[in-house]
């Protein structure tokens, strides 16, 4: 039996064993969730001998609360990272938080920005609390579990801080309980160094996925930490203007090194069927490196029996109707129409039609006025987060995992890091890229001879980079990566401004993209209580008068 296959189990068993984690989540959340209007957490997490964990189960329960915030953030990540780009439009009230993000009209009061800041720093505070408690070597907690839990807490502290720095740029670093009062915004260099330090420690402390038992599925692993390091080094080298060329070269090399570690571990493999990454019968499958767990009962909200993954709700909120859901691909269908013939990712990522079990017929999300089978208008649906086991209840159940890191991304990170490091691709870069491309067309990913859809050799640096940009667009539709990709490649403004959506559909306001959108505004409520949090360029309250991003593209 392979390392990955022994982790497979029946879906019912999966729900049963993870219900224990959910209960612990709910208990911890009810105890720890507080308002996070300020980074000053007061004395709420002060250590006391009476609340030190007294068993391995206590230690695991303590870190479960650090995972818990992410159960509420699926929509937040999607709205901030997908909806704000040229790929996605909103069907929400244009005056609401989501609608304003879709129209590129946000400010420091936007509810989703406020929510992410609060959740990120609440979670970082919890992680600090976990680390401080476990580093005291409390009686009753075995050394190996203490080390694992500290590793999980450091991974999660880095996880939330990594989102924060990519959303806001310089942000406060808080690594000790109670030190957030009047925190200043650390530089990007300092923030990324802290993220790398935490992930490096996590990689040393955490077990491989194959070393976990069934009740620990979904926890951070050594592979997740190494994959995150590969991604973080690649991003850091591209976005931090204070790095030297030598540092950039070093960090691209480290990105490739950590990506290769994940690949060489043998812990993961590409799914033959792309759909299996979202198939509820294949949760946490062999390609999944880190995923947020959602299943019936995982919601932390009172009287909510759903899974609470609102990617499922927002993608299909209007169910079997042609009314626009909360999010949809734009009416130009640019990404959907760009796939090459035979690419299995197209039908997994987008749905023009969907089988309706209760009527035993196909429902079409488009208008065909003359009945000739040609679509005249209408919007496709994002298909990845429609549960095909029970599509008619999918939006209400909201019970599908959110994929955060998959092996396919590690292959593409390796290919990109090599190209950036050497300023040209080598054979290893082509091989990594073509693993993903071959899977897309159901070709032999391990074949030694060329396959029909392989990327042809001979590209220069720019040609290979453009191939990476296109491949990531096809591979990671609605996986909360696109805005962050455009920012790190320094093509955000020109990509959105030159898109068909911006040029042909002014009602979606994408043509208003500007350089200030490289960063989101610091939530105004945070600045009200902490004047040290200076505002980003282009937003109310900023004292920065010259465009700091003008040379980016």
Short mmCIF file of C-alpha atoms in Angstrom, two decimals:
data_model
loop_
_atom_site.label_atom_id
_atom_site.label_comp_id
_atom_site.label_asym_id
_atom_site.label_seq_id
_atom_site.Cartn_x
_atom_site.Cartn_y
_atom_site.Cartn_z
CA UNK A 1 0.00 0.00 0.00
CA UNK A 2 1.35 3.43 -0.92
CA UNK A 3 1.77 6.27 1.56
CA UNK A 4 -1.16 8.13 0.12
CA UNK A 5 -3.53 5.22 -0.41
CA UNK A 6 -3.49 4.27 3.24
CA UNK A 7 -5.02 7.65 4.01
CA UNK A 8 -8.05 6.96 1.83
CA UNK A 9 -11.20 6.00 3.69
CA UNK A 10 -14.92 5.97 3.31
CA UNK A 11 -16.64 9.34 3.32
CA UNK A 12 -18.83 8.36 6.25
CA UNK A 13 -15.79 7.48 8.34
CA UNK A 14 -14.22 10.76 7.31
CA UNK A 15 -17.20 12.70 8.63
CA UNK A 16 -17.27 10.68 11.83
CA UNK A 17 -13.65 11.12 12.84
CA UNK A 18 -13.56 14.78 11.87
CA UNK A 19 -16.69 15.50 13.86
CA UNK A 20 -14.43 15.28 16.91
CA UNK A 21 -12.29 18.10 15.54
CA UNK A 22 -15.38 20.18 14.78
CA UNK A 23 -16.66 19.82 18.33
CA UNK A 24 -13.29 20.94 19.64
CA UNK A 25 -13.36 23.86 17.20
CA UNK A 26 -16.75 24.95 18.48
CA UNK A 27 -15.74 24.68 22.12
CA UNK A 28 -12.55 26.63 21.59
CA UNK A 29 -14.18 29.23 19.38
CA UNK A 30 -16.86 29.94 21.95
CA UNK A 31 -14.10 30.50 24.49
CA UNK A 32 -11.58 32.46 22.44
CA UNK A 33 -13.36 34.46 19.71
CA UNK A 34 -13.41 38.11 20.67
CA UNK A 35 -13.58 41.40 18.87
CA UNK A 36 -10.28 42.28 17.23
CA UNK A 37 -10.77 45.98 16.64
CA UNK A 38 -7.23 46.55 17.88
CA UNK A 39 -4.06 44.51 17.84
CA UNK A 40 -3.98 45.13 21.58
CA UNK A 41 -5.46 41.90 22.91
CA UNK A 42 -5.22 43.04 26.50
CA UNK A 43 -4.92 40.26 29.08
CA UNK A 44 -7.24 37.76 27.38
CA UNK A 45 -4.40 35.40 26.50
CA UNK A 46 -2.15 35.89 29.52
CA UNK A 47 -0.68 32.56 30.56
CA UNK A 48 -1.84 30.99 33.78
CA UNK A 49 -0.88 27.66 35.25
CA UNK A 50 -4.54 26.68 35.45
CA UNK A 51 -5.11 26.88 31.68
CA UNK A 52 -2.03 25.06 30.49
CA UNK A 53 -2.88 21.95 28.44
CA UNK A 54 -2.78 18.84 30.61
CA UNK A 55 -2.87 16.14 27.94
CA UNK A 56 -2.11 15.48 24.28
CA UNK A 57 -5.80 15.97 23.53
CA UNK A 58 -5.73 19.35 25.27
CA UNK A 59 -2.75 20.45 23.20
CA UNK A 60 -4.43 19.47 19.94
CA UNK A 61 -7.67 21.15 20.98
CA UNK A 62 -5.76 24.34 21.73
CA UNK A 63 -4.32 24.55 18.22
CA UNK A 64 -7.66 23.64 16.65
CA UNK A 65 -8.85 27.14 17.55
CA UNK A 66 -6.13 28.58 15.31
CA UNK A 67 -7.51 26.67 12.35
CA UNK A 68 -11.06 27.72 13.21
CA UNK A 69 -10.95 31.29 11.86
CA UNK A 70 -10.41 30.01 8.34
CA UNK A 71 -13.80 28.28 8.40
CA UNK A 72 -15.33 31.75 8.18
CA UNK A 73 -13.01 33.15 5.50
CA UNK A 74 -13.73 31.25 2.28
CA UNK A 75 -15.85 34.05 0.84
CA UNK A 76 -13.43 36.70 2.09
CA UNK A 77 -10.46 35.17 0.26
CA UNK A 78 -12.50 34.68 -2.89
CA UNK A 79 -13.94 38.20 -2.94
CA UNK A 80 -10.56 39.83 -2.31
CA UNK A 81 -8.48 37.64 -4.64
CA UNK A 82 -10.80 36.47 -7.45
CA UNK A 83 -13.68 38.94 -7.63
CA UNK A 84 -11.36 41.95 -7.83
CA UNK A 85 -9.84 40.73 -11.12
CA UNK A 86 -10.88 40.59 -14.76
CA UNK A 87 -12.03 36.96 -14.45
CA UNK A 88 -15.01 37.35 -12.13
CA UNK A 89 -18.11 39.53 -11.68
CA UNK A 90 -20.54 39.96 -8.81
CA UNK A 91 -24.27 39.45 -8.76
CA UNK A 92 -24.55 41.03 -5.32
CA UNK A 93 -25.93 44.38 -4.23
CA UNK A 94 -23.44 46.88 -5.71
CA UNK A 95 -23.53 48.86 -2.47
CA UNK A 96 -22.57 45.89 -0.28
CA UNK A 97 -19.06 44.79 0.67
CA UNK A 98 -18.84 42.10 -2.00
CA UNK A 99 -20.49 44.22 -4.68
CA UNK A 100 -18.06 47.08 -4.01
CA UNK A 101 -15.08 44.74 -4.34
CA UNK A 102 -16.41 43.52 -7.67
CA UNK A 103 -16.65 47.12 -8.87
CA UNK A 104 -13.13 47.99 -7.60
CA UNK A 105 -14.72 50.59 -5.33
CA UNK A 106 -13.49 49.53 -1.92
CA UNK A 107 -12.20 51.69 0.92
CA UNK A 108 -11.00 51.17 4.49
CA UNK A 109 -14.50 50.38 5.75
CA UNK A 110 -15.11 47.41 3.45
CA UNK A 111 -16.55 44.60 5.57
CA UNK A 112 -14.39 41.89 4.02
CA UNK A 113 -11.16 43.77 4.65
CA UNK A 114 -12.25 44.41 8.22
CA UNK A 115 -13.10 40.72 8.63
CA UNK A 116 -9.80 39.44 7.28
CA UNK A 117 -7.71 41.75 9.45
CA UNK A 118 -9.65 40.76 12.55
CA UNK A 119 -9.48 37.04 11.76
CA UNK A 120 -5.79 37.11 10.85
CA UNK A 121 -4.66 38.83 14.03
CA UNK A 122 -7.05 36.91 16.26
CA UNK A 123 -5.57 33.72 14.81
CA UNK A 124 -2.00 34.98 15.19
CA UNK A 125 -2.77 35.80 18.84
CA UNK A 126 -4.11 32.28 19.35
CA UNK A 127 -1.03 30.79 17.68
CA UNK A 128 1.23 32.83 19.97
CA UNK A 129 -0.74 31.54 22.94
CA UNK A 130 -0.35 27.93 21.80
CA UNK A 131 3.40 28.29 21.28
CA UNK A 132 3.92 30.00 24.64
CA UNK A 133 1.94 27.36 26.52
CA UNK A 134 3.57 24.37 24.85
CA UNK A 135 7.09 25.75 25.18
CA UNK A 136 6.62 25.58 28.96
CA UNK A 137 6.67 21.77 28.66
CA UNK A 138 3.43 21.27 30.59
CA UNK A 139 2.98 18.01 32.44
CA UNK A 140 0.80 15.51 30.62
CA UNK A 141 1.71 16.56 27.07
CA UNK A 142 4.12 14.18 25.38
CA UNK A 143 7.19 15.79 23.78
CA UNK A 144 6.34 14.60 20.26
CA UNK A 145 2.79 16.02 20.41
CA UNK A 146 4.07 19.27 21.92
CA UNK A 147 6.55 19.60 19.04
CA UNK A 148 3.86 18.80 16.47
CA UNK A 149 1.42 21.31 17.91
CA UNK A 150 4.05 24.04 18.06
CA UNK A 151 4.81 23.23 14.42
CA UNK A 152 1.13 23.56 13.54
CA UNK A 153 0.87 26.89 15.37
CA UNK A 154 3.93 28.27 13.59
CA UNK A 155 2.64 27.07 10.22
CA UNK A 156 -0.70 28.76 10.86
CA UNK A 157 0.89 31.97 12.15
CA UNK A 158 2.83 32.11 8.89
CA UNK A 159 -0.29 31.20 6.90
CA UNK A 160 -2.31 34.16 8.18
CA UNK A 161 0.63 36.58 8.08
CA UNK A 162 1.31 35.56 4.48
CA UNK A 163 -2.21 36.51 3.43
CA UNK A 164 -1.89 39.78 5.35
CA UNK A 165 1.36 40.88 3.69
CA UNK A 166 0.06 40.04 0.21
CA UNK A 167 -3.16 41.98 0.85
CA UNK A 168 -1.79 45.03 2.67
CA UNK A 169 1.98 45.05 2.17
CA UNK A 170 3.85 45.99 5.38
CA UNK A 171 1.89 44.77 8.40
CA UNK A 172 2.64 44.35 12.12
CA UNK A 173 4.55 41.29 13.25
CA UNK A 174 3.22 40.00 16.56
CA UNK A 175 4.95 36.90 17.92
CA UNK A 176 4.32 37.15 21.64
CA UNK A 177 1.17 37.24 23.72
CA UNK A 178 0.11 40.79 24.54
CA UNK A 179 2.68 42.65 22.40
CA UNK A 180 0.23 43.99 19.79
CA UNK A 181 -0.58 47.28 21.51
CA UNK A 182 0.21 50.25 19.25
CA UNK A 183 2.02 47.90 16.87
CA UNK A 184 3.83 49.42 13.90
CA UNK A 185 3.82 48.17 10.33
CA UNK A 186 6.96 46.13 9.76
CA UNK A 187 8.62 46.22 6.35
CA UNK A 188 7.85 43.57 3.77
CA UNK A 189 11.39 42.24 4.21
CA UNK A 190 10.80 41.75 7.94
CA UNK A 191 7.39 40.20 7.43
CA UNK A 192 8.55 37.71 4.83
CA UNK A 193 11.55 36.81 6.98
CA UNK A 194 9.20 36.06 9.89
CA UNK A 195 7.02 33.92 7.62
CA UNK A 196 10.06 32.00 6.39
CA UNK A 197 11.35 31.53 9.96
CA UNK A 198 8.01 30.10 11.09
CA UNK A 199 7.62 27.81 8.08
CA UNK A 200 11.21 26.56 8.41
CA UNK A 201 10.58 25.67 12.06
CA UNK A 202 7.26 24.07 11.12
CA UNK A 203 8.90 21.91 8.46
CA UNK A 204 11.33 20.59 11.09
CA UNK A 205 8.64 19.90 13.67
CA UNK A 206 5.72 18.55 11.65
CA UNK A 207 5.20 14.94 10.50
CA UNK A 208 4.59 13.91 6.93
CA UNK A 209 0.98 13.41 5.91
CA UNK A 210 1.46 9.62 5.87
CA UNK A 211 2.46 9.72 9.55
CA UNK A 212 -0.87 11.15 10.68
CA UNK A 213 -3.82 9.05 11.79
CA UNK A 214 -7.36 9.38 10.47
CA UNK A 215 -8.41 11.76 13.25
CA UNK A 216 -5.65 14.21 12.28
CA UNK A 217 -6.46 14.55 8.58
CA UNK A 218 -6.44 18.21 7.60
CA UNK A 219 -3.69 19.29 9.97
CA UNK A 220 -0.58 21.05 8.70
CA UNK A 221 2.23 18.72 7.63
CA UNK A 222 5.89 18.82 6.74
CA UNK A 223 4.91 18.76 3.07
CA UNK A 224 2.55 21.71 3.54
CA UNK A 225 5.30 23.73 5.24
CA UNK A 226 7.81 22.96 2.49
CA UNK A 227 5.29 23.74 -0.24
CA UNK A 228 4.44 27.03 1.47
CA UNK A 229 8.16 27.86 1.68
CA UNK A 230 8.49 27.28 -2.06
CA UNK A 231 5.59 29.66 -2.73
CA UNK A 232 6.71 32.29 -0.22
CA UNK A 233 10.31 32.46 -1.49
CA UNK A 234 9.04 32.81 -5.07
CA UNK A 235 6.70 35.64 -4.08
CA UNK A 236 9.18 37.38 -1.77
CA UNK A 237 11.81 37.53 -4.49
CA UNK A 238 9.31 39.17 -6.86
CA UNK A 239 7.53 41.71 -4.65
CA UNK A 240 10.10 43.07 -2.18
CA UNK A 241 11.67 46.15 -3.77
CA UNK A 242 14.36 46.29 -1.08
CA UNK A 243 16.05 43.03 -2.07
CA UNK A 244 19.33 42.95 -3.94
CA UNK A 245 19.71 40.99 -7.15
CA UNK A 246 21.83 38.47 -5.25
CA UNK A 247 19.06 37.98 -2.69
CA UNK A 248 16.46 37.50 -5.41
CA UNK A 249 18.63 34.86 -7.05
CA UNK A 250 19.07 33.12 -3.68
CA UNK A 251 15.35 33.13 -2.94
CA UNK A 252 14.42 31.79 -6.38
CA UNK A 253 16.93 29.01 -5.77
CA UNK A 254 15.38 28.28 -2.36
CA UNK A 255 11.91 28.23 -3.92
CA UNK A 256 13.04 25.57 -6.38
CA UNK A 257 14.79 23.65 -3.60
CA UNK A 258 11.70 23.46 -1.39
CA UNK A 259 9.41 22.59 -4.29
CA UNK A 260 11.74 19.73 -5.18
CA UNK A 261 11.65 18.51 -1.56
CA UNK A 262 7.88 18.17 -1.75
CA UNK A 263 8.05 16.33 -5.06
CA UNK A 264 10.85 14.02 -3.91
CA UNK A 265 9.06 13.14 -0.65
CA UNK A 266 6.77 10.72 -2.50
CA UNK A 267 3.89 11.82 -0.29
CA UNK A 268 1.81 13.31 -3.11
CA UNK A 269 0.83 12.57 -6.70
CA UNK A 270 -1.28 14.27 -9.35
CA UNK A 271 -4.85 13.04 -9.62
CA UNK A 272 -5.47 11.47 -13.01
CA UNK A 273 -8.92 13.08 -13.07
CA UNK A 274 -8.66 16.81 -12.41
CA UNK A 275 -12.18 16.71 -10.95
CA UNK A 276 -11.02 14.46 -8.12
CA UNK A 277 -9.49 17.50 -6.43
CA UNK A 278 -13.09 18.61 -5.70
CA UNK A 279 -14.81 15.25 -5.60
CA UNK A 280 -16.35 14.80 -2.15
CA UNK A 281 -15.75 11.06 -2.49
CA UNK A 282 -12.02 11.83 -2.66
CA UNK A 283 -11.53 14.39 0.08
CA UNK A 284 -7.89 15.06 0.95
CA UNK A 285 -6.77 12.97 -2.00
CA UNK A 286 -3.24 12.28 -3.13
CA UNK A 287 -2.75 15.70 -4.77
CA UNK A 288 -3.97 17.75 -1.82
CA UNK A 289 -1.16 19.23 0.29
CA UNK A 290 -3.17 21.61 2.45
CA UNK A 291 -6.92 22.12 2.40
CA UNK A 292 -9.41 23.80 4.72
CA UNK A 293 -11.88 21.20 5.94
CA UNK A 294 -15.59 21.86 5.41
CA UNK A 295 -18.31 19.27 5.93
CA UNK A 296 -21.81 19.24 7.39
CA UNK A 297 -21.53 20.54 10.93
CA UNK A 298 -18.18 22.31 10.58
CA UNK A 299 -19.68 25.80 10.69
CA UNK A 300 -18.73 27.75 13.79
CA UNK A 301 -21.90 29.83 13.55
CA UNK A 302 -24.75 29.31 16.02
CA UNK A 303 -27.62 27.20 14.67
CA UNK A 304 -25.79 26.61 11.37
CA UNK A 305 -25.56 22.90 10.49
CA UNK A 306 -23.87 23.56 7.14
CA UNK A 307 -20.22 23.16 6.27
CA UNK A 308 -20.00 26.94 5.83
CA UNK A 309 -17.74 26.92 2.76
CA UNK A 310 -19.34 29.90 1.09
CA UNK A 311 -17.44 29.27 -2.12
CA UNK A 312 -20.16 26.65 -2.63
CA UNK A 313 -22.92 29.10 -1.81
CA UNK A 314 -21.58 32.03 -3.83
CA UNK A 315 -20.88 29.90 -6.91
CA UNK A 316 -24.40 28.49 -7.02
CA UNK A 317 -26.55 30.76 -4.86
CA UNK A 318 -29.28 31.03 -7.51
CA UNK A 319 -29.25 27.28 -8.15
CA UNK A 320 -30.95 26.09 -11.35
CA UNK A 321 -31.86 29.48 -12.78
CA UNK A 322 -30.30 31.97 -15.15
CA UNK A 323 -30.24 34.65 -12.44
CA UNK A 324 -26.72 35.79 -11.62
CA UNK A 325 -25.32 34.19 -8.43
CA UNK A 326 -23.07 36.04 -5.99
CA UNK A 327 -20.07 35.36 -8.25
CA UNK A 328 -19.77 34.26 -11.85
CA UNK A 329 -17.29 34.27 -14.71
CA UNK A 330 -17.65 37.44 -16.76
CA UNK A 331 -20.03 37.49 -19.73
CA UNK A 332 -17.06 37.48 -22.12
CA UNK A 333 -16.03 33.94 -20.99
CA UNK A 334 -12.40 34.82 -21.71
CA UNK A 335 -10.80 32.11 -19.57
CA UNK A 336 -13.37 29.42 -20.42
CA UNK A 337 -12.96 30.03 -24.15
CA UNK A 338 -9.17 30.05 -23.98
CA UNK A 339 -8.71 26.36 -23.09
CA UNK A 340 -7.23 24.11 -25.75
CA UNK A 341 -9.48 21.41 -27.19
CA UNK A 342 -9.52 18.33 -24.97
CA UNK A 343 -8.32 20.02 -21.77
CA UNK A 344 -10.25 18.32 -18.96
CA UNK A 345 -9.83 21.38 -16.72
CA UNK A 346 -12.35 23.40 -18.74
CA UNK A 347 -15.45 21.39 -17.83
CA UNK A 348 -14.31 20.94 -14.23
CA UNK A 349 -13.77 24.69 -13.79
CA UNK A 350 -16.80 26.01 -15.70
CA UNK A 351 -20.34 24.81 -16.32
CA UNK A 352 -22.54 26.11 -19.14
CA UNK A 353 -25.04 23.40 -18.21
CA UNK A 354 -25.59 21.20 -15.18
CA UNK A 355 -27.46 17.95 -14.65
CA UNK A 356 -30.56 18.42 -12.47
CA UNK A 357 -31.30 15.10 -10.73
CA UNK A 358 -34.87 15.91 -9.66
CA UNK A 359 -35.86 16.56 -13.27
CA UNK A 360 -33.50 14.05 -14.89
CA UNK A 361 -32.46 16.66 -17.42
CA UNK A 362 -29.75 19.21 -18.19
CA UNK A 363 -30.26 22.81 -17.14
CA UNK A 364 -28.61 25.47 -19.32
CA UNK A 365 -27.26 28.67 -17.76
CA UNK A 366 -27.69 30.60 -20.98
CA UNK A 367 -30.35 31.89 -23.34
CA UNK A 368 -30.93 30.26 -26.72
CA UNK A 369 -33.67 32.48 -28.12
CA UNK A 370 -34.00 30.79 -31.50
CA UNK A 371 -33.42 27.24 -30.30
CA UNK A 372 -30.45 26.54 -32.54
CA UNK A 373 -28.20 25.44 -29.67
CA UNK A 374 -26.07 28.57 -29.86
CA UNK A 375 -25.73 30.56 -26.67
CA UNK A 376 -26.72 34.17 -27.18
CA UNK A 377 -26.32 35.41 -23.62
CA UNK A 378 -26.02 34.26 -20.04
CA UNK A 379 -23.30 33.42 -17.55
CA UNK A 380 -21.49 30.17 -16.96
CA UNK A 381 -21.09 28.92 -13.39
CA UNK A 382 -17.90 28.20 -11.52
CA UNK A 383 -18.11 24.43 -11.37
CA UNK A 384 -15.31 23.52 -8.95
CA UNK A 385 -17.40 24.34 -5.92
CA UNK A 386 -20.67 22.74 -6.95
CA UNK A 387 -21.02 19.40 -5.17
CA UNK A 388 -21.92 16.97 -7.95
CA UNK A 389 -23.04 14.34 -5.45
CA UNK A 390 -25.92 16.60 -4.40
CA UNK A 391 -25.99 19.67 -6.64
CA UNK A 392 -29.49 20.75 -5.67
CA UNK A 393 -28.43 21.18 -2.02
CA UNK A 394 -24.81 22.15 -2.69
CA UNK A 395 -25.25 25.88 -2.04
CA UNK A 396 -27.00 25.23 1.27
CA UNK A 397 -24.79 22.37 2.44
CA UNK A 398 -21.55 24.27 1.67
CA UNK A 399 -19.66 21.10 2.49
CA UNK A 400 -16.60 20.89 0.25
CA UNK A 401 -12.95 21.42 1.19
CA UNK A 402 -11.21 24.60 0.01
CA UNK A 403 -8.01 23.63 -1.75
CA UNK A 404 -5.11 25.85 -0.64
CA UNK A 405 -2.03 24.05 -1.97
CA UNK A 406 -2.04 21.21 -4.51
CA UNK A 407 0.88 19.32 -5.98
CA UNK A 408 0.14 20.83 -9.39
CA UNK A 409 1.06 24.22 -7.98
CA UNK A 410 4.31 22.88 -6.59
CA UNK A 411 5.28 21.68 -10.08
CA UNK A 412 4.48 25.07 -11.58
CA UNK A 413 6.31 26.88 -8.77
CA UNK A 414 9.37 24.74 -9.48
CA UNK A 415 9.21 25.55 -13.18
CA UNK A 416 8.75 29.26 -12.55
CA UNK A 417 11.46 29.47 -9.88
CA UNK A 418 14.02 27.85 -12.19
CA UNK A 419 13.14 30.24 -15.00
CA UNK A 420 13.47 33.23 -12.67
CA UNK A 421 16.68 31.95 -11.07
CA UNK A 422 18.50 31.25 -14.33
CA UNK A 423 16.60 33.74 -16.47
CA UNK A 424 15.82 30.88 -18.79
CA UNK A 425 14.16 27.47 -18.44
CA UNK A 426 16.12 24.22 -18.27
CA UNK A 427 14.95 20.65 -18.83
CA UNK A 428 13.83 20.27 -15.20
CA UNK A 429 11.59 23.33 -15.62
CA UNK A 430 10.04 21.87 -18.78
CA UNK A 431 9.55 18.50 -17.10
CA UNK A 432 7.77 20.07 -14.13
CA UNK A 433 5.58 22.22 -16.36
CA UNK A 434 4.69 19.30 -18.61
CA UNK A 435 3.58 17.13 -15.68
CA UNK A 436 0.70 19.55 -15.19
CA UNK A 437 0.04 19.94 -18.91
CA UNK A 438 0.00 16.18 -19.54
CA UNK A 439 -2.46 15.55 -16.72
CA UNK A 440 -4.76 18.17 -18.24
CA UNK A 441 -4.97 16.09 -21.43
CA UNK A 442 -4.89 12.67 -19.74
CA UNK A 443 -1.49 11.89 -21.18
CA UNK A 444 1.21 9.79 -19.52
CA UNK A 445 2.77 12.22 -17.06
CA UNK A 446 5.86 9.99 -16.62
CA UNK A 447 6.48 9.23 -20.29
CA UNK A 448 10.10 9.66 -21.41
CA UNK A 449 9.02 10.49 -24.94
CA UNK A 450 7.31 13.76 -25.85
CA UNK A 451 3.53 13.93 -25.48
CA UNK A 452 1.18 15.73 -27.84
CA UNK A 453 0.55 18.74 -25.60
CA UNK A 454 4.01 19.21 -24.10
CA UNK A 455 5.35 22.73 -24.02
CA UNK A 456 7.91 22.83 -26.81
CA UNK A 457 11.53 23.42 -25.84
CA UNK A 458 13.49 26.42 -27.02
CA UNK A 459 11.59 29.19 -25.27
CA UNK A 460 13.50 32.11 -23.79
CA UNK A 461 12.84 33.56 -20.33
CA UNK A 462 9.92 35.71 -21.42
CA UNK A 463 8.33 33.01 -23.54
CA UNK A 464 8.45 30.49 -20.69
CA UNK A 465 7.08 33.05 -18.23
CA UNK A 466 4.12 33.73 -20.51
CA UNK A 467 3.47 30.00 -20.65
CA UNK A 468 3.47 29.88 -16.84
CA UNK A 469 1.04 32.81 -16.69
CA UNK A 470 -1.35 31.09 -19.09
CA UNK A 471 -1.07 27.69 -17.43
CA UNK A 472 -1.84 29.06 -13.98
CA UNK A 473 -4.93 30.75 -15.41
CA UNK A 474 -6.18 27.39 -16.70
CA UNK A 475 -5.15 25.36 -13.67
CA UNK A 476 -6.23 27.55 -10.75
CA UNK A 477 -9.57 29.05 -11.74
CA UNK A 478 -11.36 30.24 -8.56
CA UNK A 479 -8.61 28.96 -6.26
CA UNK A 480 -7.84 32.35 -4.68
CA UNK A 481 -4.55 32.93 -6.49
CA UNK A 482 -5.17 35.18 -9.50
CA UNK A 483 -4.91 38.67 -7.97
CA UNK A 484 -1.85 37.65 -5.99
CA UNK A 485 -0.27 36.29 -9.18
CA UNK A 486 -0.94 39.50 -11.11
CA UNK A 487 0.58 41.55 -8.29
CA UNK A 488 3.77 39.50 -7.97
CA UNK A 489 4.25 39.46 -11.74
CA UNK A 490 3.73 43.25 -11.73
CA UNK A 491 1.09 43.08 -14.46
CA UNK A 492 -2.02 43.86 -12.40
CA UNK A 493 -3.06 47.17 -13.96
CA UNK A 494 -2.31 46.40 -17.58
CA UNK A 495 -3.86 42.92 -17.43
CA UNK A 496 -7.18 44.11 -16.04
CA UNK A 497 -7.32 47.36 -18.03
CA UNK A 498 -6.66 45.51 -21.30
CA UNK A 499 -9.15 42.72 -20.61
CA UNK A 500 -12.28 42.21 -22.68
CA UNK A 501 -14.34 42.67 -19.52
CA UNK A 502 -12.88 46.14 -18.92
CA UNK A 503 -13.10 47.20 -22.55
CA UNK A 504 -16.52 45.85 -23.49
CA UNK A 505 -18.53 45.79 -20.25
CA UNK A 506 -18.06 49.14 -18.46
CA UNK A 507 -20.90 48.33 -16.05
CA UNK A 508 -18.47 46.11 -14.11
CA UNK A 509 -16.09 49.04 -13.58
CA UNK A 510 -12.92 47.01 -14.18
CA UNK A 511 -11.55 49.78 -16.40
CA UNK A 512 -11.01 51.85 -13.24
CA UNK A 513 -8.13 49.63 -12.09
CA UNK A 514 -5.27 51.79 -10.83
CA UNK A 515 -1.85 51.42 -9.25
CA UNK A 516 -3.28 52.01 -5.79
CA UNK A 517 -4.98 48.63 -6.15
CA UNK A 518 -1.64 46.88 -5.69
CA UNK A 519 -2.54 47.10 -2.00
CA UNK A 520 -5.79 47.23 -0.11
CA UNK A 521 -6.40 49.94 2.50
CA UNK A 522 -5.71 49.29 6.17
CA UNK A 523 -9.15 49.00 7.83
CA UNK A 524 -10.12 52.41 9.15
CA UNK A 525 -11.30 51.00 12.48
CA UNK A 526 -7.78 49.74 13.11
CA UNK A 527 -6.28 53.12 12.33
CA UNK A 528 -8.74 54.81 14.66
CA UNK A 529 -7.38 52.88 17.64
CA UNK A 530 -3.76 52.72 16.49
CA UNK A 531 -2.34 55.80 14.74
CA UNK A 532 0.89 53.91 14.05
CA UNK A 533 -0.90 52.08 11.23
CA UNK A 534 -0.20 54.47 8.36
CA UNK A 535 -2.51 54.20 5.35
CA UNK A 536 -1.54 52.82 1.95
CA UNK A 537 -1.14 55.07 -1.07
CA UNK A 538 -4.28 56.28 -2.80
CA UNK A 539 -6.73 55.82 0.07
CA UNK A 540 -8.34 58.33 2.44
CA UNK A 541 -5.97 59.19 5.25
CA UNK A 542 -2.78 58.34 3.38
CA UNK A 543 0.08 60.81 3.61
CA UNK A 544 1.94 59.21 0.69
CA UNK A 545 1.68 61.71 -2.17
CA UNK A 546 3.72 60.06 -4.94
CA UNK A 547 2.80 56.75 -6.56
CA UNK A 548 5.15 54.11 -5.08
CA UNK A 549 4.13 51.53 -7.69
CA UNK A 550 4.69 53.59 -10.82
CA UNK A 551 7.69 51.57 -11.97
CA UNK A 552 6.10 48.19 -11.46
CA UNK A 553 4.81 47.62 -14.98
#
